XYZ file of C-alpha atoms in Angstrom:
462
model
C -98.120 154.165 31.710
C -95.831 152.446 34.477
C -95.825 155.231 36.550
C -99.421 155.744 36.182
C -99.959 151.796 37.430
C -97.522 152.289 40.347
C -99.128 155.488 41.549
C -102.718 153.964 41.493
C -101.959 151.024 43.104
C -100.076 153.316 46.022
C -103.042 155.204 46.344
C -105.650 152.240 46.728
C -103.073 151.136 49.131
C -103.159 154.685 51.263
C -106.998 155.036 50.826
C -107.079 151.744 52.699
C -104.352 152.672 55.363
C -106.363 156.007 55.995
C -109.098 153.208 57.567
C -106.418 151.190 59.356
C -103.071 153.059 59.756
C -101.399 150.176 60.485
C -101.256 149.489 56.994
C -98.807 152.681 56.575
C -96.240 150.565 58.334
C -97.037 147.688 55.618
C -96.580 150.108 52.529
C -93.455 151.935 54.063
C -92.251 148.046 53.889
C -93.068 147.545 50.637
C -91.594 150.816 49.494
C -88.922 149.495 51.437
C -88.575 146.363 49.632
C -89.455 146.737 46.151
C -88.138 150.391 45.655
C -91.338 151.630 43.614
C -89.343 154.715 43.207
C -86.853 153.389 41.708
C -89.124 151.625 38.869
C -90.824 154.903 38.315
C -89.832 157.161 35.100
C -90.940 160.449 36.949
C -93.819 160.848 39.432
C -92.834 158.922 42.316
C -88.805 159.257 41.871
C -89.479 163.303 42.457
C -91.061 162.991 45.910
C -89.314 162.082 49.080
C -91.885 158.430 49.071
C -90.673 156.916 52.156
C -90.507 159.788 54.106
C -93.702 160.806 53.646
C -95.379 157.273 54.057
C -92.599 156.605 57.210
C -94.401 159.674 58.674
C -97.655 158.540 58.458
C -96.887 155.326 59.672
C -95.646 156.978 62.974
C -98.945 159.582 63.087
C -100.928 156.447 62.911
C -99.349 155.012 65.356
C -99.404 158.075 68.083
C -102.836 158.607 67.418
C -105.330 155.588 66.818
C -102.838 152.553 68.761
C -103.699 151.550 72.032
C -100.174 152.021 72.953
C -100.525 150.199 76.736
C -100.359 146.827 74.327
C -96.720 147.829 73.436
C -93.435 146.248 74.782
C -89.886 147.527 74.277
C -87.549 144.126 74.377
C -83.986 144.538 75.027
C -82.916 144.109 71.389
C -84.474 147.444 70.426
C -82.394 149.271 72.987
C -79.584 147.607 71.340
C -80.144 148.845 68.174
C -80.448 152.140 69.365
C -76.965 152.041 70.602
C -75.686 150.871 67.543
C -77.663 153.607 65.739
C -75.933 156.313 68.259
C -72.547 154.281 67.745
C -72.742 154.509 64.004
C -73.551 157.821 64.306
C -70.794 158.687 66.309
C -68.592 156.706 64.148
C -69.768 158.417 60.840
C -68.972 162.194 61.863
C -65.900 160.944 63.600
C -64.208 158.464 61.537
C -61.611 158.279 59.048
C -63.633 159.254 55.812
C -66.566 161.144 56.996
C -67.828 162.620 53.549
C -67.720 158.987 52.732
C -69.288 157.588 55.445
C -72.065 159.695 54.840
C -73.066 158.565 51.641
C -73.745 155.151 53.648
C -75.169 156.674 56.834
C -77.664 158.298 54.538
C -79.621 154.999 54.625
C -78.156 153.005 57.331
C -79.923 155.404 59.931
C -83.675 155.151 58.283
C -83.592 151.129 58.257
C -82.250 151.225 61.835
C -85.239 153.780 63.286
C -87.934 151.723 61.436
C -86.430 148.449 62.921
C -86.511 150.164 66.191
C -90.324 151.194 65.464
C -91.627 148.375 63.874
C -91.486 145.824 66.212
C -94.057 148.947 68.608
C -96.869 148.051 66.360
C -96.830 144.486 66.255
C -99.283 144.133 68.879
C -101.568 141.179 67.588
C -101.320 138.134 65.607
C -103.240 139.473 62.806
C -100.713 142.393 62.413
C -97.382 139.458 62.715
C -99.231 137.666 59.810
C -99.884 140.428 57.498
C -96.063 141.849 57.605
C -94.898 138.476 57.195
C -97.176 138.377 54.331
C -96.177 141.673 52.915
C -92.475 140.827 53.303
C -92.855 137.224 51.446
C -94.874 139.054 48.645
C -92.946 142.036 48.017
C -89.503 139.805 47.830
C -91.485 137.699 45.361
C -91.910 140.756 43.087
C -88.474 140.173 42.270
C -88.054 136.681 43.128
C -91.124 135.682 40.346
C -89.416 137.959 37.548
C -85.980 136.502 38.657
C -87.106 132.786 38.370
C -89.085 133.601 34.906
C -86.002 135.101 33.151
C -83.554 132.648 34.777
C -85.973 129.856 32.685
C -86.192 131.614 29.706
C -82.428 132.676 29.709
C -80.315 130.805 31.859
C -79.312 134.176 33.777
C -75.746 135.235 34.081
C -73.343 136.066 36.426
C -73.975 140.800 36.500
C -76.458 139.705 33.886
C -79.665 139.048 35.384
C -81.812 142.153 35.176
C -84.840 141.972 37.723
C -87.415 144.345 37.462
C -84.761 146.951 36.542
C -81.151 147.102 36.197
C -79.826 148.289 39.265
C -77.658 146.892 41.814
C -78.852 148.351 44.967
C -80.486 146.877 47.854
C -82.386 143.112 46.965
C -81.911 144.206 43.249
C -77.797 143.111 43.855
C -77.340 139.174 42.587
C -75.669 137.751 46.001
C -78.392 140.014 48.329
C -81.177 138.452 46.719
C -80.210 135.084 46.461
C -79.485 134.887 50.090
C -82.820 136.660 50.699
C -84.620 134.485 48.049
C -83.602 131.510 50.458
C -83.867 132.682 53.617
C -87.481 133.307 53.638
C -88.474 129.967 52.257
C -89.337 128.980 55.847
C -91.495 131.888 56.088
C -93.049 130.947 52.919
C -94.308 127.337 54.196
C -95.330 128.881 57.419
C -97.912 131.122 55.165
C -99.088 128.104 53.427
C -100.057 126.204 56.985
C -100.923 128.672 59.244
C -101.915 131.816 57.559
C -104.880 133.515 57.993
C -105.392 135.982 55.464
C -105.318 133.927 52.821
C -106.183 130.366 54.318
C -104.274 127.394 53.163
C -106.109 125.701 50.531
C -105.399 124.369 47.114
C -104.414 127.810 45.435
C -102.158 128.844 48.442
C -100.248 125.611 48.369
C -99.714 125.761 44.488
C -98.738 129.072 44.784
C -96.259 128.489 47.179
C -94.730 125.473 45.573
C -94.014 128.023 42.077
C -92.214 130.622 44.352
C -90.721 128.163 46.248
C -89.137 126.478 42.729
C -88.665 130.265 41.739
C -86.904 131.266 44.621
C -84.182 127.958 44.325
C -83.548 129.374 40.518
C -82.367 133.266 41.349
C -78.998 131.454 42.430
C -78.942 129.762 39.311
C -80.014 132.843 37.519
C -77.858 135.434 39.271
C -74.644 132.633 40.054
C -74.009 133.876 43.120
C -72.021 131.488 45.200
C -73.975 132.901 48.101
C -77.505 131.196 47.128
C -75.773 128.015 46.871
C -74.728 127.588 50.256
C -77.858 129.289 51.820
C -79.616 126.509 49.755
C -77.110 124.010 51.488
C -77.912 125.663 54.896
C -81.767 125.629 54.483
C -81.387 121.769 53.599
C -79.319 121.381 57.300
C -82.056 122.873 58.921
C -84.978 121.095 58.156
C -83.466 117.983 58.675
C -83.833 118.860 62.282
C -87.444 118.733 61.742
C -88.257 115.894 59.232
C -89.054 112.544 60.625
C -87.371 110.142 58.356
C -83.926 111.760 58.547
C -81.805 109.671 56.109
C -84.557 109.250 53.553
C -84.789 113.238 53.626
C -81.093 113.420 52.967
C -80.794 110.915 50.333
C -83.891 112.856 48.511
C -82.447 115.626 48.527
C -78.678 114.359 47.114
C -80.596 112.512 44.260
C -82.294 115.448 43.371
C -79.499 117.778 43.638
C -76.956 115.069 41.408
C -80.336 114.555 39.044
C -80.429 118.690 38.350
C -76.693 119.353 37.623
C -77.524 117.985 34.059
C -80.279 121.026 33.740
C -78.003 123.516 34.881
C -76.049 126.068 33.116
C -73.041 125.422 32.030
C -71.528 128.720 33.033
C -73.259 128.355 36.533
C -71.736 125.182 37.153
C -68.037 126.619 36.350
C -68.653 129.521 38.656
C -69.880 127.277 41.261
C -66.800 124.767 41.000
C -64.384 128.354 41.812
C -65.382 127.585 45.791
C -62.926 124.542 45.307
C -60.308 125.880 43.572
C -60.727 129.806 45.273
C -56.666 130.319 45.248
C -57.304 130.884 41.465
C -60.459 133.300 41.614
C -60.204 136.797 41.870
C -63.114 137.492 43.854
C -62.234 135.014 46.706
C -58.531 135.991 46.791
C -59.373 139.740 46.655
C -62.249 138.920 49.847
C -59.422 137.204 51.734
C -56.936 139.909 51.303
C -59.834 142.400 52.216
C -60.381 140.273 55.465
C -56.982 140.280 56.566
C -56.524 144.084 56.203
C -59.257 144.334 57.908
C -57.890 142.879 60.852
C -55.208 144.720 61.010
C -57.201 147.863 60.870
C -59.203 147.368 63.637
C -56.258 146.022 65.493
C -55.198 149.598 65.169
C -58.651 151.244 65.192
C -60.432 149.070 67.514
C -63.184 151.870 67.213
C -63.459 151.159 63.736
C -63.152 153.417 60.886
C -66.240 154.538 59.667
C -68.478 153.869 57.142
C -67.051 152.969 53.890
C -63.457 152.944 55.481
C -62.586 150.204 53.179
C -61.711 152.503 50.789
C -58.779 153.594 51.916
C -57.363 149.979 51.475
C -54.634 149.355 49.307
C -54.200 145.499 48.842
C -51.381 143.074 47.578
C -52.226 139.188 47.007
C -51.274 136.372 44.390
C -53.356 134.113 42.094
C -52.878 130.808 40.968
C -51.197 130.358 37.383
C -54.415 129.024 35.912
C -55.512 132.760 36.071
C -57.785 133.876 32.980
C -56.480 136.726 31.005
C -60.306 138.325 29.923
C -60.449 138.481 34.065
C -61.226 142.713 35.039
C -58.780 145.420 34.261
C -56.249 145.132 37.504
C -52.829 145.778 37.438
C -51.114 142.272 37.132
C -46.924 141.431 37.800
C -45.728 138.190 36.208
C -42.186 137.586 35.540
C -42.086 133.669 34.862
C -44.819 131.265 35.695
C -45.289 131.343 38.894
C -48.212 132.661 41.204
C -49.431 136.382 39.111
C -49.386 139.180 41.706
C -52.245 141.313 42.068
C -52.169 145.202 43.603
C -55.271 146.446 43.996
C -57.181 149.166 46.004
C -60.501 150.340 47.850
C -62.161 147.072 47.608
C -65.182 146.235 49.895
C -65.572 143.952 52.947
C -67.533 141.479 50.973
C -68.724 139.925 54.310
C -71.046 141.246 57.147
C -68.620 140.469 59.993
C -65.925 142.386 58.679
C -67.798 144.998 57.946
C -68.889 145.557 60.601
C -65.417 145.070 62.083
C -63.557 147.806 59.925
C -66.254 150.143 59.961
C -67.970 149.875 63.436
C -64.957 148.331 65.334
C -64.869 145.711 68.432
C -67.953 147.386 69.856
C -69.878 147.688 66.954
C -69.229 144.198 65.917
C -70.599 143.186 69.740
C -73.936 145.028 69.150
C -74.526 143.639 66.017
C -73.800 140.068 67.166
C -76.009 140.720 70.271
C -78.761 142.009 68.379
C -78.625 138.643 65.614
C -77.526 136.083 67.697
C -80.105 137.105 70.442
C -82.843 136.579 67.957
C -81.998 133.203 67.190
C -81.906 132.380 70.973
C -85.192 134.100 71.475
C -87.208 131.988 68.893
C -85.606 128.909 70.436
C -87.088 129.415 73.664
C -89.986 130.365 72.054
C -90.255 127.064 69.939
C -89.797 125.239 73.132
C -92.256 126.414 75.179
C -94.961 125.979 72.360
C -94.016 123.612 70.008
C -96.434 120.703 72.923
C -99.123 123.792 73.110
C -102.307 122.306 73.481
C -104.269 125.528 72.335
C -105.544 126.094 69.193
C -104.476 129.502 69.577
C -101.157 129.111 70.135
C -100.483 126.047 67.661
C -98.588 128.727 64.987
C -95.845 130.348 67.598
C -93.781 127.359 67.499
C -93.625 127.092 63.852
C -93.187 130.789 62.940
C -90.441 131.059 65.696
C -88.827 127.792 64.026
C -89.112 129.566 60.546
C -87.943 133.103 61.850
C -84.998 131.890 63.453
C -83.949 129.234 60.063
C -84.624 132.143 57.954
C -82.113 134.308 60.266
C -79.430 131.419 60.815
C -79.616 131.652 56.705
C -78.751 135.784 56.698
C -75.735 134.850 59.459
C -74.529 132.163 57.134
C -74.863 133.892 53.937
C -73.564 137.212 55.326
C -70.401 135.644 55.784
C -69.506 136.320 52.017
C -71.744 139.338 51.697
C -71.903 142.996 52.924
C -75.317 143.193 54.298
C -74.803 144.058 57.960
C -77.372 147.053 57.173
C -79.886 145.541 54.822
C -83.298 147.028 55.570
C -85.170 143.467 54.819
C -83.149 141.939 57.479
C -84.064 144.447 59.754
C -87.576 144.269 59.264
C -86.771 140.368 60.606
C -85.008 141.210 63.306
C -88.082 143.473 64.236
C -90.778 140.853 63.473
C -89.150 138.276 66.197
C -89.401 141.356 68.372
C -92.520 141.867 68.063
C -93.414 138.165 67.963
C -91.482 137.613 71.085
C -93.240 140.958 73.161
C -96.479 139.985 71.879
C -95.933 136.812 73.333
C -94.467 137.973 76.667
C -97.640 140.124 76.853
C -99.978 137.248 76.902
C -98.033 135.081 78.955
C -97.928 137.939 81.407
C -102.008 138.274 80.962
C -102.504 134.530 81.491
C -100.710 135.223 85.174
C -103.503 137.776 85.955
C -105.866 134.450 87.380
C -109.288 135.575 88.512
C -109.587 132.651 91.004
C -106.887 135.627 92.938
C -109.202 138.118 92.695
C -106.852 140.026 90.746
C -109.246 140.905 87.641
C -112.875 140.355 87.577
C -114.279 137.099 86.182
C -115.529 138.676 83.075
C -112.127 140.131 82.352
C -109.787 137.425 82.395
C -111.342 135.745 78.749
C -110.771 139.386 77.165
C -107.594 139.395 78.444
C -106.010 136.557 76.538
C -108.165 136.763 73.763
């Protein structure tokens, strides 16, 4: 009966895209996102889904898009030089069977990034993918925050819509994600369009709001906590009563701790005391391998080169014995030694360190870091905008690049240099930034120069 829902609601979807094709690049995101195929018990796991809808989403494209609106920004060229580096690096690396398995994936979220951004060639079409990425994410963020009140959630123990730990579906991933588009979420509920803000949009966004602050509770991922820390940083940029905002948000945060789990608030205390926690020790041991790897590789390794690491590192005493099944050495009571092997990166940067070396590492820091930059400048030039037009660039630039200094934050303690859903970000500041470019350039085109006639210019910026 599942199955039966998912593929009727796919097909309303595609009978609707067949009368505006752009809406095949909105269900390959949602396919993306929420994995359909992965929920489904038989029809839609036997088909090659995202292929098929990816290649309608490019037919559309080709044939009914006025393509002359397009831009190609320097940040897509970028990622197509880190898609021809990590393809270089994957046949050529140290575990190439391996590095398949990741490549596999890694190359499809990369060509849709690099695509994406193509079709976003009016406000209307920004809007709806925002839309479509804040919705789909709630899928799981709504069933996340429901069991995490009716259960407390666990650490490996909350089960979202199934129990998988792939893509958003992992604990850490989906906190971070769960609190990164927050800004995007209140951008929605000001200056969206497709639903306009009124009472039921502002209610609605309150409840996923207050449901996406509970999948850290739920999942206890030491990730969502300090994306939640970051997000509170960043609006205080933007708040006009500064120290009133602050001590608001301490009161409520001391106030909660009462409410919390008890085994959340033990796993959260582990960031003091991280010489005694596995996970921590084994990420800092994993870090400084790393190093030394690409020291030695400075071309990197590979995908999935981490598991050729074999590491040694010591715990504090007050180590728990019901810890996982690693070999342990303890002859008094001292520090416990650990040897372990083929442990992951456990952080973006080194990831992309050990497995795409120095030049890799460049790319993807040009590619992030340039986004940010880009939706500054673009806050700054409209943020004073006197045009009713062009009173939501400034705030979905702000929200874009808070939601993306939240990813560089989190991904700090979590291996998501590849995620698909960040990709699609990356993309939509692309294409907010060329659509953007494209008008400013239009504006330029005065007809006072005689350059277009009179009765083109309003058309043109319209």
């Amino acid at each position: 009966m599942r199955d039966l829902v998912f593929v009727a609601y796919l097909l309303a979807l595609l009978f609707l895209a067949f009368k505006r094709p752009f809406i095949f690049t909105l269900i390959y995101a949602y396919i993306d996102i929420v994995a359909p195929q992965r929920l489904s018990y038989f029809l839609l796991n036997s088909i090659p889904l995202s292929l098929i809808v990816f290649g309608m989403a490019f037919l559309g494209f080709m044939i009914s898009d006025d393509k002359k609106d397009s831009r190609f920004s320097v940040r897509q060229g970028a990622m197509i030089l880190l898609l021809l580096y990590c393809g270089y690096t994957t046949f050529q690396g140290a575990l190439p069977e391996d590095a398949m398995e990741k490549w596999d994936w890694v190359w499809k979220a990369l060509v849709f990034a690099i695509f994406l951004p193509l079709t976003l060639r009016t406000k209307l079409r920004i809007e709806s993918l925002t839309l479509f990425m804040v919705l789909c994410a709630g899928t799981l963020i709504i069933t996340g925050g429901i069991k995490t009140l009716g259960s407390g959630g666990g650490y490996g123990a909350l089960v979202l819509l199934i129990d998988d730990n792939a893509g958003l579906y992992e604990g850490s991933i989906i906190s971070m994600v769960a609190i990164a588009i927050i800004p995007l979420m209140l951008w929605l509920s000001k200056h969206g369009t497709i639903f306009p803000p009124d009472w039921r949009v502002k209610y609605f966004t309150m409840a996923l709001i207050f449901a996406a602050l509970l999948i850290p509770i739920g999942t206890q991922a030491r990730t969502g906590l300090v994306c939640i820390a970051v997000l509170a940083v960043l609006q205080l940029r933007f708040v006009k009563y500064r120290f009133l905002y602050a001590g608001l948000a301490v009161t409520l945060g001391l106030m909660a701790i009462p409410f919390l789990p008890q085994s959340f608030s033990e796993r959260m205390g582990t960031i003091q005391n991280y010489q005694a926690d596995e996970s921590a020790s084994t990420r800092i041991a994993v870090w400084e391998w790393t190093i030394e790897y690409a020291n030695a590789n400075p071309m990197g390794g590979g995908f999935n080169v981490y598991r050729l690491n074999k590491l040694r590192y010591e715990l504090a005493p007050d180590k728990k014995e019901d810890e996982p099944e690693i070999e342990y050495e303890l002859e008094d009571d001292g520090p416990i030694e650990v040897i372990d092997e083929a442990r992951a990166f456990h952080s973006s940067y080194f990831e992309m360190l050990g497995e795409q070396g120095y030049p890799g590492l460049a790319l993807w820091l040009f590619i992030h870091v340039g986004g940010i930059w880009r939706m500054e400048i673009l806050r700054r030039r409209y943020r004073n905008t006197q045009k009713k037009s062009e009173t939501w660039v400034a705030p979905l630039a702000t929200a874009l690049a808070n939601a993306h200094i939240i990813y560089m934050v989190g991904s700090l303690f979590v291996g998501v240099a590849f995620q698909p859903f960040v990709y699609m970000l990356v993309a939509l500041q692309i294409g907010l930034d060329t659509y953007m470019t494209r008008r400013a350039q239009e504006a330029k085109w005065s007809p006072i120069a005689g350059r277009l006639p009179a009765g083109k210019w309003s058309g043109a910026t319209s």
